[in-house]
Amino acid sequence: MDDVIIIGGSFAGLADALQLGRARRKVTVLDTGLPRNRFAGHSHGLLGHDHKPPLDILAEARQQLARYPTIRLVNARADSISGAIDDFSVLTGDGESLAARRLILSYGVVDQMPDVPGFAEGWGTSIVPCPYCDGFEVAGQHWGLVWSGRQSHNYVRLYHDWTDTLTLFADGHDIPPDIRADLGHRNIPVVDGRITGIAHHGGHHATVELDTGPNVAVDILFAHPRNKPSASLHESLGLATVDSPLGIALKVDERRETSMPGIYAAGDLANPLMASVTTASSHGAMAGIFSQQSMLV
């Protein structure tokens, strides 16, 4: 029996494993090799790894974990979970049955792309969600923001640290009069009409095509489509969730434990706020440490 099975082996999951391996706990990490940020050319803001391709960072992390004999990395999907604290069972897509005292869920989320030609193709390059991840590289340039609800008003104020040139695309939504008035006061133009397509011109540059015309060129486009967990294991377990403007996230306490004793969660799956590799790694380390401490006798 493992001490901990970690489901999801990206930044959070590998950070979980590192802490547990250093505590000499027996760990199995299940991963399908599809991290959320695989579309991005570079990852930013992670100390010691700034401006590296995210897949390169993960490959280096796996190599470093190889020095810990109690960590096993398995390229497999977790199909089901059963049992309770100190006696969990995980069935993999390969038909292997694994047992563990604790579980950490870090299988992340998937972004739900709108049905707009060019949107999915530009995701992670000319269309991005996070200024902390990509803002510095395009600071002082012309940014675009796709309206996604009242939270977009907060993004407008946040982006001011990076640029003074911002265009807001209503994308067919009604923007409340009080917010429109504030945007006018900030000299931020609002482009009405629905987005019908996005053309890409290499690097971050994009042209937003509108049903009302004319098209608008920007140096980078920020958008926040809703996301959803990349697996449904939490649903079968009945774990508590929270609904944020960006999507569903697992509810965890200050020790990263979910509503079911013995099951912890980390990474984008349990972060209803703005996600990044930095927060995923930090929360992953916390989940690893707290799950280890919960097994002390």
Coordinates of C-alpha atoms in Angstrom, one line a residue:
M1 CA 0.0 0.0 0.0
D2 CA 1.2 3.5 -0.8
D3 CA 1.1 6.3 1.7
V4 CA -0.3 8.7 -0.9
I5 CA -1.6 8.4 -4.4
I6 CA -1.4 11.7 -6.4
I7 CA -3.8 12.0 -9.3
G8 CA -2.3 14.5 -11.7
G9 CA 1.4 15.1 -12.3
S10 CA 1.8 18.7 -13.4
F11 CA 3.2 21.5 -11.3
A12 CA 1.0 20.9 -8.3
G13 CA 1.2 17.1 -8.4
L14 CA 5.0 17.0 -8.7
A15 CA 5.3 19.5 -5.9
D16 CA 3.2 17.2 -3.8
A17 CA 5.4 14.3 -4.6
L18 CA 8.7 16.1 -3.9
Q19 CA 7.7 16.9 -0.3
L20 CA 6.4 13.4 0.3
G21 CA 9.5 11.8 -1.3
R22 CA 11.8 13.9 0.9
A23 CA 9.8 12.6 3.9
R24 CA 10.5 9.1 2.7
R25 CA 6.8 8.4 2.1
K26 CA 5.8 5.9 -0.5
V27 CA 4.0 7.7 -3.3
T28 CA 2.5 6.9 -6.7
V29 CA 1.8 9.8 -9.2
L30 CA -0.7 9.1 -11.9
D31 CA -0.5 11.4 -14.9
T32 CA -1.8 11.5 -18.5
G33 CA 0.8 14.1 -19.7
L34 CA -1.7 16.9 -20.7
P35 CA -0.9 19.9 -18.5
R36 CA -3.2 22.9 -18.9
N37 CA -0.4 25.2 -19.9
R38 CA 1.0 23.0 -22.6
F39 CA -0.1 25.5 -25.3
A40 CA 2.1 28.2 -23.8
G41 CA 5.6 28.8 -25.3
H42 CA 7.0 29.9 -21.9
S43 CA 6.1 29.9 -18.3
H44 CA 6.7 33.0 -16.1
G45 CA 6.9 33.9 -12.5
L46 CA 8.2 30.6 -11.1
L47 CA 11.4 31.3 -9.1
G48 CA 14.4 29.7 -10.7
H49 CA 12.5 28.8 -13.9
D50 CA 11.3 32.1 -15.2
H51 CA 10.8 32.2 -19.0
K52 CA 11.3 28.5 -19.6
P53 CA 8.9 26.3 -21.6
P54 CA 6.5 24.7 -19.2
L55 CA 7.0 21.2 -20.6
D56 CA 10.8 21.6 -20.1
I57 CA 10.2 22.6 -16.4
L58 CA 8.1 19.5 -15.9
A59 CA 10.6 17.2 -17.6
E60 CA 13.3 18.5 -15.4
A61 CA 11.2 18.1 -12.3
R62 CA 10.5 14.5 -13.1
Q63 CA 14.2 13.9 -13.6
Q64 CA 14.9 15.4 -10.1
L65 CA 12.2 13.2 -8.5
A66 CA 14.0 10.1 -9.8
R67 CA 16.6 10.4 -7.0
Y68 CA 13.8 9.6 -4.5
P69 CA 13.3 5.8 -4.3
T70 CA 9.9 6.0 -2.8
I71 CA 8.3 8.0 -5.6
R72 CA 6.8 6.1 -8.6
L73 CA 5.6 8.1 -11.7
V74 CA 3.0 6.2 -13.8
N75 CA 1.7 7.4 -17.1
A76 CA -2.0 6.3 -16.5
R77 CA -5.4 7.7 -16.0
A78 CA -7.3 7.2 -12.7
D79 CA -10.7 5.8 -13.6
S80 CA -12.3 5.4 -10.2
I81 CA -11.8 5.9 -6.5
S82 CA -13.4 4.0 -3.6
G83 CA -12.8 3.5 0.1
A84 CA -12.1 5.8 3.0
I85 CA -9.2 7.3 4.9
D86 CA -6.3 4.9 5.5
D87 CA -7.8 2.5 2.9
F88 CA -8.4 4.2 -0.5
S89 CA -8.5 2.2 -3.7
V90 CA -7.7 3.7 -7.1
L91 CA -8.4 1.8 -10.4
T92 CA -6.3 3.0 -13.3
G93 CA -7.2 3.0 -17.0
D94 CA -4.7 0.2 -17.5
G95 CA -6.7 -2.0 -15.1
E96 CA -4.3 -1.7 -12.2
S97 CA -5.7 -1.4 -8.7
L98 CA -3.7 0.7 -6.3
A99 CA -4.2 1.3 -2.5
A100 CA -3.2 4.2 -0.4
R101 CA -3.8 5.8 3.0
R102 CA -4.2 9.3 1.5
L103 CA -5.1 10.8 -1.8
I104 CA -4.2 14.1 -3.4
L105 CA -6.3 15.3 -6.4
S106 CA -4.3 17.6 -8.7
Y107 CA -5.7 16.6 -12.1
G108 CA -6.4 20.3 -13.0
V109 CA -9.0 21.8 -15.2
V110 CA -9.7 22.3 -18.9
D111 CA -10.6 25.6 -20.5
Q112 CA -13.9 25.6 -22.4
M113 CA -13.2 27.3 -25.7
P114 CA -16.0 29.4 -27.2
D115 CA -17.1 28.4 -30.7
V116 CA -15.2 31.3 -32.3
P117 CA -13.0 30.6 -35.3
G118 CA -9.3 31.2 -34.3
F119 CA -9.9 31.3 -30.5
A120 CA -8.7 27.8 -29.7
E121 CA -5.8 28.1 -32.2
G122 CA -4.6 31.3 -30.4
W123 CA -5.0 30.1 -26.8
G124 CA -1.8 30.4 -24.9
T125 CA -0.1 32.6 -27.5
S126 CA -2.1 35.6 -28.7
I127 CA -5.0 34.9 -26.4
V128 CA -4.1 34.5 -22.7
P129 CA -5.9 34.7 -19.3
C130 CA -3.2 35.8 -16.8
P131 CA -1.3 39.1 -16.7
Y132 CA 1.1 37.7 -14.1
C133 CA 2.1 35.0 -16.6
D134 CA 2.4 37.1 -19.8
G135 CA 1.9 40.8 -18.9
F136 CA 5.5 41.8 -18.6
E137 CA 6.4 40.6 -22.1
V138 CA 3.8 42.9 -23.6
A139 CA 3.8 45.8 -21.1
G140 CA 3.0 49.2 -22.6
Q141 CA 1.4 47.7 -25.7
H142 CA -2.2 47.6 -26.8
W143 CA -4.2 45.1 -24.9
G144 CA -7.7 43.7 -25.6
L145 CA -10.0 42.2 -23.0
V146 CA -13.1 40.1 -23.8
W147 CA -16.0 40.9 -21.4
S148 CA -16.9 37.9 -19.3
G149 CA -18.9 39.4 -16.5
R150 CA -18.6 41.9 -13.7
Q151 CA -15.2 40.5 -12.8
S152 CA -13.9 42.0 -16.0
H153 CA -14.2 45.4 -14.4
N154 CA -11.6 44.3 -11.8
Y155 CA -9.3 43.1 -14.6
V156 CA -9.5 46.6 -16.2
R157 CA -8.1 48.1 -13.0
L158 CA -5.6 45.3 -12.6
Y159 CA -4.1 45.7 -16.1
H160 CA -3.3 49.3 -15.5
D161 CA 0.0 48.2 -13.9
W162 CA 1.1 46.9 -17.2
T163 CA -0.5 49.1 -19.9
D164 CA -2.4 52.3 -20.4
T165 CA -3.8 51.2 -23.7
L166 CA -6.7 48.8 -23.3
T167 CA -9.8 48.0 -25.4
L168 CA -12.8 46.2 -24.0
F169 CA -14.8 43.9 -26.3
A170 CA -18.4 43.5 -25.1
D171 CA -18.8 40.4 -27.3
G172 CA -22.6 40.9 -27.5
H173 CA -23.1 41.3 -23.7
D174 CA -24.8 44.1 -22.0
I175 CA -22.3 46.0 -19.8
P176 CA -24.0 47.7 -16.8
P177 CA -24.3 51.5 -17.1
D178 CA -22.3 52.1 -14.0
I179 CA -19.4 50.1 -15.3
R180 CA -19.7 51.8 -18.8
A181 CA -19.5 55.2 -17.0
D182 CA -16.4 54.2 -15.1
L183 CA -14.7 52.8 -18.3
G184 CA -15.5 56.2 -20.0
H185 CA -13.9 58.0 -17.1
R186 CA -10.8 55.8 -17.5
N187 CA -10.7 56.5 -21.3
I188 CA -11.1 52.8 -22.0
P189 CA -13.0 52.3 -25.3
V190 CA -15.8 49.7 -25.4
V191 CA -16.3 47.9 -28.7
D192 CA -19.8 46.5 -29.0
G193 CA -20.8 43.7 -31.3
R194 CA -20.2 40.0 -31.2
I195 CA -16.7 38.5 -31.9
T196 CA -17.0 36.3 -35.0
G197 CA -13.4 35.3 -35.4
I198 CA -9.8 36.0 -34.3
A199 CA -6.9 36.2 -36.8
H200 CA -3.4 35.6 -35.6
H201 CA -0.2 37.3 -37.0
G202 CA 2.6 35.5 -35.2
G203 CA 3.7 36.0 -31.6
H204 CA 1.1 37.7 -29.5
H205 CA -0.5 39.9 -32.2
A206 CA -4.2 39.3 -33.1
T207 CA -7.1 40.9 -35.0
V208 CA -10.5 40.7 -33.4
E209 CA -13.2 40.3 -36.1
L210 CA -16.7 41.6 -35.3
D211 CA -20.1 41.2 -36.7
T212 CA -20.6 44.9 -36.7
G213 CA -17.1 45.8 -37.9
P214 CA -14.6 47.3 -38.2
N215 CA -12.1 44.7 -37.0
V216 CA -9.7 45.7 -34.2
A217 CA -6.0 44.8 -34.0
V218 CA -4.4 44.3 -30.6
D219 CA -1.0 43.3 -29.4
I220 CA -2.4 40.7 -27.1
L221 CA -6.0 39.6 -26.2
F222 CA -7.0 38.6 -22.7
A223 CA -10.0 36.3 -22.2
H224 CA -11.4 34.2 -19.4
P225 CA -13.5 31.4 -20.7
R226 CA -15.0 29.2 -18.0
N227 CA -13.2 26.0 -17.1
K228 CA -14.1 22.7 -15.7
P229 CA -12.3 19.9 -13.8
S230 CA -10.5 17.6 -16.3
A231 CA -11.9 14.5 -14.6
S232 CA -15.1 13.7 -12.7
L233 CA -13.6 11.7 -9.8
H234 CA -14.6 14.4 -7.3
E235 CA -18.2 14.1 -8.4
S236 CA -18.3 10.3 -7.7
L237 CA -16.9 11.0 -4.3
G238 CA -19.4 13.8 -3.5
L239 CA -16.7 16.3 -2.7
A240 CA -17.8 19.9 -1.9
T241 CA -17.1 22.5 -4.6
V242 CA -17.3 26.2 -5.0
D243 CA -18.6 28.0 -8.0
S244 CA -16.6 31.0 -9.2
P245 CA -17.0 33.3 -12.2
L246 CA -14.3 31.1 -13.9
G247 CA -15.7 27.7 -13.1
I248 CA -16.0 25.0 -10.5
A249 CA -13.2 24.3 -8.0
L250 CA -12.9 21.9 -5.2
K251 CA -13.5 23.3 -1.7
V252 CA -10.5 22.8 0.6
D253 CA -9.6 24.0 4.1
E254 CA -6.4 25.8 5.2
R255 CA -4.5 22.4 5.1
R256 CA -5.7 21.7 1.5
E257 CA -8.0 18.9 2.7
T258 CA -11.3 18.4 0.9
S259 CA -14.7 17.7 2.5
M260 CA -13.8 14.0 2.6
P261 CA -11.2 13.1 5.3
G262 CA -7.9 11.9 3.8
I263 CA -8.4 13.4 0.4
Y264 CA -6.4 16.6 -0.4
A265 CA -6.5 18.8 -3.5
A266 CA -4.1 21.3 -5.1
G267 CA -3.4 23.2 -8.2
D268 CA -6.0 24.8 -10.6
L269 CA -8.5 22.1 -9.5
A270 CA -8.7 23.7 -6.0
N271 CA -8.0 27.4 -6.9
P272 CA -11.1 29.4 -7.7
L273 CA -9.0 32.6 -8.1
M274 CA -6.4 33.5 -10.7
A275 CA -4.3 30.4 -11.4
S276 CA -0.6 30.3 -12.1
V277 CA 2.3 27.8 -11.9
T278 CA 3.5 29.6 -8.8
T279 CA 0.3 29.1 -6.8
A280 CA -0.1 25.5 -8.1
S281 CA 3.4 24.6 -7.0
S282 CA 2.9 26.3 -3.6
H283 CA -0.4 24.7 -2.9
G284 CA 1.0 21.3 -4.1
A285 CA 3.8 21.5 -1.6
M286 CA 1.3 22.4 1.1
A287 CA -0.9 19.4 0.2
G288 CA 2.1 17.1 0.3
I289 CA 3.3 18.3 3.7
F290 CA -0.2 18.3 5.3
S291 CA -1.1 14.9 4.0
Q292 CA 2.2 13.5 5.4
Q293 CA 1.6 15.2 8.8
S294 CA -1.9 13.6 8.9
M295 CA -0.3 10.2 9.0
L296 CA 1.9 10.8 12.0
V297 CA 1.4 8.4 14.9

